[in-house]
mmCIF file of C-alpha atoms and ligand atoms in Angstrom:
data_model
loop_
_atom_site.group_PDB
_atom_site.id
_atom_site.type_symbol
_atom_site.label_atom_id
_atom_site.label_comp_id
_atom_site.label_asym_id
_atom_site.label_seq_id
_atom_site.Cartn_x
_atom_site.Cartn_y
_atom_site.Cartn_z
ATOM 1 C CA MET A 1 37.668 3.373 38.003
ATOM 2 C CA SER A 2 33.336 3.331 37.463
ATOM 3 C CA GLY A 3 33.827 5.014 34.075
ATOM 4 C CA ARG A 4 35.133 1.811 32.544
ATOM 5 C CA GLU A 5 32.621 -0.659 33.663
ATOM 6 C CA ASP A 6 30.393 -0.976 30.356
ATOM 7 C CA ILE A 7 27.200 1.344 30.220
ATOM 8 C CA SER A 8 24.601 -0.819 30.910
ATOM 9 C CA SER A 9 26.299 -2.131 34.594
ATOM 10 C CA PRO A 10 23.375 -1.046 37.183
ATOM 11 C CA ARG A 11 25.756 1.573 39.143
ATOM 12 C CA ARG A 12 27.598 3.220 35.540
ATOM 13 C CA THR A 13 23.623 3.337 34.080
ATOM 14 C CA LYS A 14 22.090 5.604 38.108
ATOM 15 C CA GLU A 15 26.056 6.868 37.527
ATOM 16 C CA ILE A 16 24.978 8.674 34.251
ATOM 17 C CA ILE A 17 21.832 9.518 35.488
ATOM 18 C CA ALA A 18 22.689 11.042 38.354
ATOM 19 C CA ALA A 19 25.394 13.496 36.721
ATOM 20 C CA HIS A 20 23.290 14.462 33.865
ATOM 21 C CA GLY A 21 19.804 14.908 36.127
ATOM 22 C CA PHE A 22 18.067 12.981 33.901
ATOM 23 C CA SER A 23 14.212 12.517 35.215
ATOM 24 C CA PHE A 24 13.052 9.137 32.559
ATOM 25 C CA LYS A 25 9.807 10.733 30.367
ATOM 26 C CA LYS A 26 7.167 6.947 30.661
ATOM 27 C CA SER A 27 5.408 9.092 27.104
ATOM 28 C CA LEU A 28 8.478 8.112 25.650
ATOM 29 C CA GLY A 29 8.746 4.310 26.480
ATOM 30 C CA GLN A 30 11.840 5.292 28.409
ATOM 31 C CA ASN A 31 12.872 1.509 30.345
ATOM 32 C CA PHE A 32 16.767 1.172 30.095
ATOM 33 C CA LEU A 33 18.420 -1.905 30.178
ATOM 34 C CA ILE A 34 20.608 -2.749 32.581
ATOM 35 C CA ASP A 35 21.958 -6.464 32.098
ATOM 36 C CA HIS A 36 24.626 -7.335 30.531
ATOM 37 C CA ASN A 37 23.613 -11.081 29.774
ATOM 38 C CA ILE A 38 20.336 -9.198 27.578
ATOM 39 C CA LEU A 39 22.171 -7.547 25.801
ATOM 40 C CA ASN A 40 24.231 -10.352 25.337
ATOM 41 C CA LYS A 41 21.592 -11.917 23.479
ATOM 42 C CA ILE A 42 20.533 -9.053 21.733
ATOM 43 C CA VAL A 43 23.787 -8.442 19.445
ATOM 44 C CA ASP A 44 24.254 -12.504 19.190
ATOM 45 C CA ALA A 45 20.555 -12.200 16.975
ATOM 46 C CA ALA A 46 21.972 -9.756 14.769
ATOM 47 C CA GLU A 47 24.684 -11.513 13.539
ATOM 48 C CA LEU A 48 27.073 -8.201 13.272
ATOM 49 C CA ASP A 49 29.942 -8.238 12.486
ATOM 50 C CA THR A 50 33.089 -5.213 11.444
ATOM 51 C CA ASP A 51 31.592 -5.626 7.679
ATOM 52 C CA THR A 52 27.864 -4.828 9.084
ATOM 53 C CA GLY A 53 25.985 -1.828 9.719
ATOM 54 C CA ALA A 54 23.547 -0.781 12.682
ATOM 55 C CA LEU A 55 21.049 1.122 12.645
ATOM 56 C CA GLU A 56 19.916 1.834 16.733
ATOM 57 C CA ILE A 57 16.178 3.162 16.917
ATOM 58 C CA GLY A 58 16.495 5.066 20.508
ATOM 59 C CA PRO A 59 19.898 4.831 22.520
ATOM 60 C CA GLY A 60 18.609 6.270 25.642
ATOM 61 C CA ILE A 61 21.486 6.513 27.265
ATOM 62 C CA GLY A 62 23.819 4.245 25.288
ATOM 63 C CA ALA A 63 23.799 1.086 26.970
ATOM 64 C CA LEU A 64 22.586 -0.759 23.566
ATOM 65 C CA THR A 65 24.754 1.542 21.474
ATOM 66 C CA GLU A 66 27.981 0.969 22.833
ATOM 67 C CA ARG A 67 27.422 -3.355 22.203
ATOM 68 C CA LEU A 68 26.736 -2.282 18.204
ATOM 69 C CA ALA A 69 29.829 0.307 18.648
ATOM 70 C CA GLN A 70 32.448 -2.937 19.795
ATOM 71 C CA THR A 71 30.011 -4.994 17.645
ATOM 72 C CA ALA A 72 29.795 -3.015 13.800
ATOM 73 C CA GLY A 73 31.533 -1.272 11.623
ATOM 74 C CA ALA A 74 28.804 1.404 11.375
ATOM 75 C CA VAL A 75 26.517 2.894 14.000
ATOM 76 C CA THR A 76 24.065 4.676 13.960
ATOM 77 C CA ALA A 77 21.519 6.067 16.816
ATOM 78 C CA VAL A 78 18.176 7.526 16.451
ATOM 79 C CA GLU A 79 17.067 9.193 19.472
ATOM 80 C CA ILE A 80 14.352 11.760 19.798
ATOM 81 C CA ASP A 81 14.824 12.938 23.230
ATOM 82 C CA GLN A 82 16.753 16.356 22.575
ATOM 83 C CA ARG A 83 18.354 15.695 26.567
ATOM 84 C CA LEU A 84 19.954 12.163 26.083
ATOM 85 C CA ILE A 85 21.996 13.434 22.597
ATOM 86 C CA PRO A 86 24.832 15.354 25.073
ATOM 87 C CA ILE A 87 24.700 12.637 27.180
ATOM 88 C CA LEU A 88 24.961 10.472 23.915
ATOM 89 C CA GLN A 89 28.039 11.725 22.546
ATOM 90 C CA GLU A 90 30.089 12.279 25.977
ATOM 91 C CA VAL A 91 29.424 8.657 26.933
ATOM 92 C CA LEU A 92 29.715 7.765 23.229
ATOM 93 C CA SER A 93 33.226 9.165 22.441
ATOM 94 C CA PRO A 94 35.574 6.679 22.878
ATOM 95 C CA TYR A 95 33.396 4.422 19.490
ATOM 96 C CA PRO A 96 34.394 6.569 16.759
ATOM 97 C CA ASN A 97 32.647 4.717 14.631
ATOM 98 C CA VAL A 98 28.618 5.842 15.254
ATOM 99 C CA ARG A 99 26.579 8.750 14.414
ATOM 100 C CA ILE A 100 24.361 10.215 16.741
ATOM 101 C CA ARG A 101 21.103 11.400 14.997
ATOM 102 C CA HIS A 102 18.081 14.509 17.602
ATOM 103 C CA ALA A 103 15.020 13.196 15.607
ATOM 104 C CA ASP A 104 12.160 11.243 15.980
ATOM 105 C CA VAL A 105 12.802 7.993 13.968
ATOM 106 C CA LEU A 106 9.127 8.013 12.275
ATOM 107 C CA GLY A 107 9.822 11.727 10.502
ATOM 108 C CA VAL A 108 13.299 10.741 9.495
ATOM 109 C CA ASP A 109 14.061 9.681 5.629
ATOM 110 C CA LEU A 110 15.100 6.180 5.803
ATOM 111 C CA HIS A 111 17.397 5.713 2.343
ATOM 112 C CA GLU A 112 18.555 9.140 2.898
ATOM 113 C CA LEU A 113 20.090 8.104 6.037
ATOM 114 C CA PHE A 114 21.037 4.028 4.860
ATOM 115 C CA SER A 115 22.562 6.250 1.363
ATOM 116 C CA GLU A 116 24.893 8.732 3.773
ATOM 117 C CA ASP A 117 26.027 6.528 7.591
ATOM 118 C CA PHE A 118 25.575 2.779 5.598
ATOM 119 C CA ALA A 119 27.904 3.794 2.368
ATOM 120 C CA ALA A 120 30.593 1.519 3.179
ATOM 121 C CA VAL A 121 29.231 -1.775 4.610
ATOM 122 C CA GLY A 122 28.097 -4.529 3.252
ATOM 123 C CA LYS A 123 24.371 -5.458 4.710
ATOM 124 C CA VAL A 124 22.499 -3.509 7.560
ATOM 125 C CA SER A 125 20.041 -4.463 10.823
ATOM 126 C CA VAL A 126 17.885 -2.552 12.841
ATOM 127 C CA VAL A 127 18.732 -3.343 16.723
ATOM 128 C CA ALA A 128 17.262 -1.784 19.206
ATOM 129 C CA ASN A 129 14.896 -1.934 22.702
ATOM 130 C CA LEU A 130 11.904 0.149 20.822
ATOM 131 C CA PRO A 131 9.709 2.091 23.041
ATOM 132 C CA TYR A 132 6.432 0.190 23.505
ATOM 133 C CA TYR A 133 4.262 2.793 22.800
ATOM 134 C CA VAL A 134 5.071 3.140 19.050
ATOM 135 C CA THR A 135 6.242 -0.482 17.806
ATOM 136 C CA THR A 136 3.882 -1.929 15.341
ATOM 137 C CA PRO A 137 4.799 2.013 13.166
ATOM 138 C CA ILE A 138 7.708 1.736 13.857
ATOM 139 C CA LEU A 139 8.640 -1.680 12.589
ATOM 140 C CA MET A 140 6.167 -1.739 9.656
ATOM 141 C CA LYS A 141 8.459 1.177 8.660
ATOM 142 C CA LEU A 142 10.815 -0.040 8.131
ATOM 143 C CA LEU A 143 9.472 -3.376 6.101
ATOM 144 C CA GLU A 144 7.517 -1.526 4.567
ATOM 145 C CA GLU A 145 9.751 0.457 3.133
ATOM 146 C CA LYS A 146 11.956 -2.311 1.707
ATOM 147 C CA LEU A 147 15.210 -0.974 3.413
ATOM 148 C CA PRO A 148 17.905 -3.370 2.168
ATOM 149 C CA LEU A 149 17.653 -4.805 5.900
ATOM 150 C CA ALA A 150 19.406 -8.521 6.972
ATOM 151 C CA ASN A 151 17.707 -8.113 10.403
ATOM 152 C CA ILE A 152 16.059 -6.399 12.236
ATOM 153 C CA VAL A 153 16.189 -7.533 15.897
ATOM 154 C CA VAL A 154 14.346 -5.566 19.066
ATOM 155 C CA MET A 155 12.623 -5.626 22.792
ATOM 156 C CA ILE A 156 9.028 -4.768 22.479
ATOM 157 C CA GLN A 157 5.829 -6.032 24.396
ATOM 158 C CA LYS A 158 6.629 -10.392 25.013
ATOM 159 C CA GLU A 159 1.607 -9.984 23.387
ATOM 160 C CA VAL A 160 3.056 -8.233 20.173
ATOM 161 C CA ALA A 161 6.002 -10.649 19.382
ATOM 162 C CA GLU A 162 3.791 -13.084 20.028
ATOM 163 C CA ARG A 163 1.460 -11.649 17.472
ATOM 164 C CA MET A 164 3.777 -11.384 15.226
ATOM 165 C CA ALA A 165 4.673 -15.020 15.109
ATOM 166 C CA ALA A 166 1.658 -16.549 15.572
ATOM 167 C CA SER A 167 0.423 -19.221 13.084
ATOM 168 C CA PRO A 168 -2.975 -18.905 11.430
ATOM 169 C CA GLY A 169 -6.073 -21.143 13.277
ATOM 170 C CA GLY A 170 -5.241 -19.222 17.079
ATOM 171 C CA LYS A 171 -5.873 -16.078 19.281
ATOM 172 C CA ASP A 172 -2.791 -14.094 18.593
ATOM 173 C CA TYR A 173 -2.944 -14.368 14.054
ATOM 174 C CA GLY A 174 -3.891 -12.229 12.979
ATOM 175 C CA SER A 175 -3.378 -8.539 9.907
ATOM 176 C CA LEU A 176 0.295 -7.997 12.822
ATOM 177 C CA SER A 177 0.896 -11.456 11.976
ATOM 178 C CA ILE A 178 0.544 -11.562 8.124
ATOM 179 C CA ALA A 179 1.698 -7.873 7.466
ATOM 180 C CA VAL A 180 5.268 -9.168 9.627
ATOM 181 C CA GLN A 181 4.884 -12.611 7.969
ATOM 182 C CA TYR A 182 4.711 -10.752 4.879
ATOM 183 C CA TYR A 183 8.105 -9.182 5.138
ATOM 184 C CA SER A 184 9.631 -11.249 7.152
ATOM 185 C CA GLU A 185 10.645 -14.097 8.096
ATOM 186 C CA PRO A 186 9.425 -13.886 13.152
ATOM 187 C CA GLU A 187 11.434 -15.977 15.354
ATOM 188 C CA LEU A 188 11.184 -15.540 18.949
ATOM 189 C CA VAL A 189 14.035 -15.082 20.540
ATOM 190 C CA CYS A 190 13.827 -14.473 24.201
ATOM 191 C CA THR A 191 11.219 -13.790 27.032
ATOM 192 C CA VAL A 192 12.922 -10.860 29.501
ATOM 193 C CA PRO A 193 12.229 -10.105 32.770
ATOM 194 C CA HIS A 194 10.878 -6.026 34.153
ATOM 195 C CA THR A 195 13.985 -6.360 36.638
ATOM 196 C CA VAL A 196 17.008 -6.148 33.281
ATOM 197 C CA PHE A 197 15.149 -2.109 33.045
ATOM 198 C CA ILE A 198 15.374 0.831 35.241
ATOM 199 C CA PRO A 199 12.055 2.474 35.493
ATOM 200 C CA GLN A 200 10.391 -1.424 35.249
ATOM 201 C CA PRO A 201 8.149 -1.365 32.547
ATOM 202 C CA ASN A 202 4.233 -2.840 33.544
ATOM 203 C CA VAL A 203 4.113 -5.390 30.756
ATOM 204 C CA GLU A 204 6.320 -8.198 29.997
ATOM 205 C CA SER A 205 9.131 -8.188 27.213
ATOM 206 C CA ALA A 206 10.147 -10.522 24.559
ATOM 207 C CA VAL A 207 12.933 -10.293 22.032
ATOM 208 C CA ILE A 208 11.999 -10.720 18.773
ATOM 209 C CA ARG A 209 14.478 -11.366 15.248
ATOM 210 C CA LEU A 210 12.338 -10.636 11.508
ATOM 211 C CA LYS A 211 14.714 -11.701 9.232
ATOM 212 C CA VAL A 212 14.421 -9.884 6.002
ATOM 213 C CA ARG A 213 12.627 -11.973 3.219
ATOM 214 C CA GLU A 214 14.359 -10.774 -0.393
ATOM 215 C CA ARG A 215 10.796 -11.548 -1.925
ATOM 216 C CA PRO A 216 7.124 -11.910 -0.275
ATOM 217 C CA PRO A 217 6.131 -15.635 -0.150
ATOM 218 C CA VAL A 218 2.936 -14.663 -1.961
ATOM 219 C CA ASP A 219 3.105 -13.660 -5.231
ATOM 220 C CA VAL A 220 -0.011 -10.336 -5.112
ATOM 221 C CA LYS A 221 -1.012 -8.979 -7.885
ATOM 222 C CA ASP A 222 -1.986 -5.292 -5.648
ATOM 223 C CA GLU A 223 -0.355 -4.982 -2.893
ATOM 224 C CA GLN A 224 -2.505 -2.708 -1.185
ATOM 225 C CA HIS A 225 -5.890 -4.454 -2.294
ATOM 226 C CA PHE A 226 -4.211 -7.746 -0.304
ATOM 227 C CA PHE A 227 -3.518 -5.825 3.010
ATOM 228 C CA GLU A 228 -7.356 -3.843 2.800
ATOM 229 C CA VAL A 229 -8.709 -7.281 2.189
ATOM 230 C CA VAL A 230 -6.258 -8.971 5.261
ATOM 231 C CA LYS A 231 -7.733 -5.978 7.875
ATOM 232 C CA ALA A 232 -11.788 -6.107 6.287
ATOM 233 C CA SER A 233 -11.725 -9.777 7.221
ATOM 234 C CA PHE A 234 -10.534 -9.143 11.135
ATOM 235 C CA THR A 235 -12.040 -5.938 11.803
ATOM 236 C CA GLN A 236 -14.820 -8.439 13.408
ATOM 237 C CA ARG A 237 -12.330 -12.116 15.158
ATOM 238 C CA ARG A 238 -16.080 -13.586 15.795
ATOM 239 C CA LYS A 239 -17.744 -12.769 12.851
ATOM 240 C CA THR A 240 -17.483 -15.389 9.164
ATOM 241 C CA ILE A 241 -15.124 -13.989 6.505
ATOM 242 C CA SER A 242 -17.966 -13.589 4.630
ATOM 243 C CA ASN A 243 -19.903 -11.520 6.711
ATOM 244 C CA ASN A 244 -16.391 -9.475 7.001
ATOM 245 C CA LEU A 245 -15.654 -8.604 3.119
ATOM 246 C CA LYS A 246 -19.805 -8.341 2.548
ATOM 247 C CA ALA A 247 -19.084 -5.388 5.211
ATOM 248 C CA ARG A 248 -16.175 -3.945 3.386
ATOM 249 C CA PHE A 249 -16.996 -4.912 -0.163
ATOM 250 C CA PHE A 250 -20.441 -5.745 -1.258
ATOM 251 C CA PRO A 251 -22.656 -2.950 1.253
ATOM 252 C CA GLY A 252 -26.420 -2.451 -0.007
ATOM 253 C CA GLU A 253 -26.278 -6.777 -2.261
ATOM 254 C CA GLY A 254 -26.823 -9.862 -1.907
ATOM 255 C CA ARG A 255 -24.422 -12.057 -1.179
ATOM 256 C CA GLU A 256 -23.600 -14.968 -3.511
ATOM 257 C CA ARG A 257 -21.281 -13.081 -5.473
ATOM 258 C CA LEU A 258 -18.809 -13.197 -2.477
ATOM 259 C CA GLU A 259 -19.580 -16.085 -1.912
ATOM 260 C CA ALA A 260 -18.931 -17.739 -5.465
ATOM 261 C CA LEU A 261 -15.940 -16.229 -5.432
ATOM 262 C CA LEU A 262 -14.332 -16.922 -1.735
ATOM 263 C CA ILE A 263 -15.041 -20.897 -3.167
ATOM 264 C CA GLU A 264 -13.449 -19.505 -6.470
ATOM 265 C CA ALA A 265 -10.806 -18.971 -4.789
ATOM 266 C CA GLY A 266 -11.564 -22.077 -2.595
ATOM 267 C CA ILE A 267 -11.957 -20.523 0.717
ATOM 268 C CA GLN A 268 -15.473 -21.669 2.953
ATOM 269 C CA PRO A 269 -17.461 -18.526 3.045
ATOM 270 C CA SER A 270 -18.486 -20.006 6.780
ATOM 271 C CA ARG A 271 -14.980 -19.728 7.845
ATOM 272 C CA ARG A 272 -13.643 -17.033 10.439
ATOM 273 C CA GLY A 273 -10.542 -14.171 9.304
ATOM 274 C CA GLU A 274 -7.980 -15.993 11.722
ATOM 275 C CA THR A 275 -7.924 -19.492 10.335
ATOM 276 C CA LEU A 276 -6.630 -18.217 6.395
ATOM 277 C CA SER A 277 -2.931 -18.853 5.443
ATOM 278 C CA LEU A 278 -0.972 -15.868 3.343
ATOM 279 C CA ALA A 279 -1.140 -17.960 0.630
ATOM 280 C CA GLU A 280 -5.436 -17.481 1.120
ATOM 281 C CA TYR A 281 -4.993 -14.318 1.272
ATOM 282 C CA ALA A 282 -3.161 -14.317 -1.684
ATOM 283 C CA ARG A 283 -6.268 -15.975 -4.240
ATOM 284 C CA LEU A 284 -8.376 -14.095 -2.273
ATOM 285 C CA SER A 285 -7.277 -11.230 -3.012
ATOM 286 C CA ASP A 286 -6.896 -11.417 -6.345
ATOM 287 C CA VAL A 287 -9.461 -13.665 -7.353
ATOM 288 C CA LEU A 288 -11.570 -11.007 -5.669
ATOM 289 C CA LEU A 289 -9.483 -8.361 -8.546
ATOM 290 C CA ALA A 290 -10.081 -9.914 -11.224
ATOM 291 C CA ALA A 291 -13.975 -9.625 -9.908
ATOM 292 C CA GLY A 292 -13.257 -5.830 -10.070
ATOM 293 C CA ILE A 293 -14.099 -5.566 -6.489
ATOM 294 C CA SER A 294 -11.663 -3.111 -4.277
HETATM 295 N N1 LIG B 1 18.672 1.102 24.259
HETATM 296 C C1 LIG B 1 17.430 2.073 25.047
HETATM 297 C C2 LIG B 1 18.489 0.705 26.649
HETATM 298 O O1 LIG B 1 17.824 -0.756 25.841
HETATM 299 O O2 LIG B 1 18.777 1.422 27.442
HETATM 300 C C3 LIG B 1 17.028 3.502 24.727
HETATM 301 C C4 LIG B 1 15.535 2.100 25.246
HETATM 302 S S1 LIG B 1 14.279 2.882 26.416
HETATM 303 C C5 LIG B 1 13.279 1.500 25.868
HETATM 304 C C6 LIG B 1 13.293 3.367 23.531
HETATM 305 C C7 LIG B 1 14.212 4.978 23.747
HETATM 306 O O3 LIG B 1 13.332 5.322 21.982
HETATM 307 C C8 LIG B 1 14.686 6.458 24.311
HETATM 308 O O4 LIG B 1 15.641 6.832 24.320
HETATM 309 C C9 LIG B 1 13.352 6.453 23.920
HETATM 310 O O5 LIG B 1 13.425 8.364 24.482
HETATM 311 C C10 LIG B 1 13.378 6.879 22.831
HETATM 312 N N2 LIG B 1 12.179 6.883 21.537
HETATM 313 C C11 LIG B 1 10.934 7.195 22.262
HETATM 314 N N3 LIG B 1 10.720 7.310 20.732
HETATM 315 C C12 LIG B 1 11.516 7.591 19.982
HETATM 316 C C13 LIG B 1 10.626 8.275 18.175
HETATM 317 N N4 LIG B 1 9.908 8.474 17.678
HETATM 318 N N5 LIG B 1 12.474 8.035 17.555
HETATM 319 C C14 LIG B 1 13.325 7.849 17.842
HETATM 320 N N6 LIG B 1 13.456 7.695 19.552
HETATM 321 C C15 LIG B 1 12.393 7.329 20.133
#
């Protein structure tokens, strides 16, 4: 009987879509997973068990939600598209440990959601096949809000995954790599072919795991200032760090004071932003702050 097949099986997915007259909205990044193996890889990477919670962002018609419900103790799925809510309620009705919330995740008070939905479980992981148009704001919200998270395992655009995991010196390394690595340890789990989705996306995909750090790998006096310095250093990638910082922090001044401060932080002014490690940015931010530059 087809009803017993996984939601993710191509046949059941097509059946659910047809039965509800559902049409995909490209603007909401709706590409649904129809591959059991990929779903298993995502769920395995999150290391869930019945004592853990899972927060899913964008459940679609519930392919991943179903696998999470079979593995985690409590599952909350936040979906923006009202048309999917009755479908999710119906197809996930066999799983009492699932809660569906209709909301834009960017507007949700996640601390409140955690205390309401995950009070009975130990650790919580975010597990999702994210809508690509809004990947970075969602991940930065999850990281910046310092939620009690163990892991974030997400399918995202391959190019964005590579930028998040990049090391200093390469073309992929930038302010996104630094922000993500400040809060977590990223690890590429696998790349994913177009064929596992309906409809198929135009970009390549990858699964990335962000192991959330208990504390950042570097100490900074002022986090906001640290990220300002990082952002300013990448304003124009081809320019030196000295040129980029001058435009942001020392407009209308000579460059002697800036270059002296860079040297004090152990950084040659002729270097480019993409060559500096997190530790070097931390030192630079603290030296600038101590000199009253903010
Ligand atoms: N998890 C399903 C799967 O793997 O088959 C669907 C993934 S699909 C790539 C992304 C889902 O996120 C869609 O269901 C879309 O409606 C939803 N979505 C898009 N923007 C959202 C937002 N801001 N908040 C919550 N859900 C969102």
